[in-house]
Amino acid sequence: TMLLQRTSGKNRKLSDLRKNYEKYSSSDEINYVVDDFKKISHNLSEDFKEGIRDETDGLTIDFGSWWFNIRPSKTEPLIRLNLEAENGNLLKEKLKLLDSHIRSYGGYEKKYSKQS
């Protein structure tokens, strides 16, 4: 109800209002083509074992100031990476690190065209 009251009559998008409450910088979802999710998951788990690990939905590893999650696609040979960090600089640094690790295991980023 409060949300509806805040948005009604103000001609503002919900996404604009949401930004005021977001604590972390987010990567959005990045897709990587992979042959073996279990291999990637195992390797990342080993490489980042100092973080707090959760396997409820794929693999999530939390370091306090940043975290990432990878999970397999149900319909394609992809893993989906999501990362959040306390600020944009840390986000860029950790995205570069994770991208490097995933590529070293044989994954590569799948780019989607705007038309599909």
CSV table of C-alpha atoms in Angstrom, one decimal:
chain,number,residue,atom,x,y,z
A,1,THR,CA,0.0,0.0,0.0
A,2,MET,CA,2.8,2.4,0.9
A,3,LEU,CA,4.4,1.7,-2.5
A,4,LEU,CA,1.3,2.6,-4.3
A,5,GLN,CA,0.9,5.7,-2.3
A,6,ARG,CA,4.4,6.8,-3.1
A,7,THR,CA,4.1,6.2,-6.8
A,8,SER,CA,0.6,7.4,-7.5
A,9,GLY,CA,0.3,10.9,-8.9
A,10,LYS,CA,4.0,11.5,-9.0
A,11,ASN,CA,4.7,10.5,-12.6
A,12,ARG,CA,7.9,8.6,-11.5
A,13,LYS,CA,9.0,5.1,-12.5
A,14,LEU,CA,9.1,2.4,-9.8
A,15,SER,CA,12.7,1.7,-10.9
A,16,ASP,CA,13.7,5.3,-10.1
A,17,LEU,CA,12.1,5.0,-6.6
A,18,ARG,CA,13.9,1.7,-6.0
A,19,LYS,CA,17.3,3.3,-6.6
A,20,ASN,CA,17.0,5.2,-3.3
A,21,TYR,CA,16.9,1.9,-1.4
A,22,GLU,CA,19.6,-0.1,-3.2
A,23,LYS,CA,22.6,-0.6,-1.0
A,24,TYR,CA,24.9,-2.3,-3.4
A,25,SER,CA,26.1,-1.9,-7.0
A,26,SER,CA,24.9,-4.8,-9.1
A,27,SER,CA,26.2,-6.5,-12.2
A,28,ASP,CA,22.8,-7.7,-13.4
A,29,GLU,CA,22.8,-11.2,-14.9
A,30,ILE,CA,25.8,-12.2,-17.1
A,31,ASN,CA,25.5,-15.4,-19.1
A,32,TYR,CA,28.5,-17.6,-19.9
A,33,VAL,CA,28.5,-20.6,-22.2
A,34,VAL,CA,29.9,-23.6,-20.4
A,35,ASP,CA,30.2,-27.3,-20.9
A,36,ASP,CA,30.1,-28.4,-17.3
A,37,PHE,CA,28.4,-26.4,-14.5
A,38,LYS,CA,29.7,-28.7,-11.8
A,39,LYS,CA,33.3,-28.2,-12.9
A,40,ILE,CA,32.9,-24.5,-12.9
A,41,SER,CA,31.1,-24.5,-9.6
A,42,HIS,CA,33.7,-26.8,-8.0
A,43,ASN,CA,36.6,-24.7,-9.3
A,44,LEU,CA,35.1,-21.4,-8.1
A,45,SER,CA,34.3,-22.9,-4.8
A,46,GLU,CA,37.9,-23.9,-4.4
A,47,ASP,CA,39.3,-20.6,-5.7
A,48,PHE,CA,37.1,-18.5,-3.4
A,49,LYS,CA,37.0,-20.8,-0.3
A,50,GLU,CA,37.6,-17.9,2.1
A,51,GLY,CA,34.0,-16.7,1.6
A,52,ILE,CA,30.8,-18.0,3.1
A,53,ARG,CA,29.4,-20.6,0.8
A,54,ASP,CA,25.7,-21.4,0.1
A,55,GLU,CA,24.4,-23.9,-2.4
A,56,THR,CA,20.7,-23.2,-2.1
A,57,ASP,CA,20.4,-21.8,-5.6
A,58,GLY,CA,23.5,-22.7,-7.6
A,59,LEU,CA,26.6,-21.5,-5.8
A,60,THR,CA,26.7,-18.2,-3.8
A,61,ILE,CA,29.9,-17.0,-2.1
A,62,ASP,CA,29.7,-14.0,0.2
A,63,PHE,CA,32.6,-11.9,1.4
A,64,GLY,CA,30.7,-9.3,3.3
A,65,SER,CA,31.6,-6.3,1.0
A,66,TRP,CA,30.7,-8.3,-2.1
A,67,TRP,CA,29.1,-11.6,-3.2
A,68,PHE,CA,28.5,-13.6,-6.3
A,69,ASN,CA,26.1,-16.3,-7.4
A,70,ILE,CA,26.3,-18.7,-10.3
A,71,ARG,CA,23.6,-21.0,-11.3
A,72,PRO,CA,23.0,-23.2,-14.3
A,73,SER,CA,20.4,-22.4,-16.9
A,74,LYS,CA,17.6,-24.9,-17.1
A,75,THR,CA,17.3,-24.6,-20.9
A,76,GLU,CA,20.7,-23.7,-22.3
A,77,PRO,CA,24.4,-24.7,-21.7
A,78,LEU,CA,24.9,-21.5,-19.7
A,79,ILE,CA,25.8,-20.4,-16.2
A,80,ARG,CA,24.2,-17.2,-15.0
A,81,LEU,CA,26.5,-14.9,-12.9
A,82,ASN,CA,25.2,-12.2,-10.6
A,83,LEU,CA,27.5,-10.1,-8.5
A,84,GLU,CA,26.9,-7.3,-6.0
A,85,ALA,CA,29.5,-5.1,-4.2
A,86,GLU,CA,29.5,-2.2,-1.8
A,87,ASN,CA,30.5,0.2,-4.6
A,88,GLY,CA,31.1,0.5,-8.3
A,89,ASN,CA,34.9,0.2,-8.2
A,90,LEU,CA,34.8,-3.0,-6.1
A,91,LEU,CA,32.1,-4.3,-8.5
A,92,LYS,CA,34.3,-3.7,-11.6
A,93,GLU,CA,37.3,-5.3,-9.8
A,94,LYS,CA,35.5,-8.5,-8.8
A,95,LEU,CA,33.7,-8.8,-12.1
A,96,LYS,CA,37.1,-8.7,-13.9
A,97,LEU,CA,38.4,-11.4,-11.4
A,98,LEU,CA,35.4,-13.7,-11.8
A,99,ASP,CA,35.4,-13.3,-15.6
A,100,SER,CA,39.1,-14.3,-15.7
A,101,HIS,CA,38.4,-17.4,-13.5
A,102,ILE,CA,35.3,-18.5,-15.6
A,103,ARG,CA,37.2,-18.0,-18.8
A,104,SER,CA,40.2,-20.0,-17.5
A,105,TYR,CA,37.8,-22.9,-17.0
A,106,GLY,CA,36.6,-22.8,-20.6
A,107,GLY,CA,33.5,-20.5,-20.2
A,108,TYR,CA,32.9,-17.5,-22.4
A,109,GLU,CA,30.4,-14.7,-22.2
A,110,LYS,CA,27.3,-15.0,-24.3
A,111,LYS,CA,26.2,-11.7,-25.8
A,112,TYR,CA,22.6,-11.2,-26.6
A,113,SER,CA,21.5,-9.0,-29.4
A,114,LYS,CA,18.9,-6.4,-28.8
A,115,GLN,CA,16.7,-8.0,-31.5
A,116,SER,CA,16.3,-11.4,-29.7
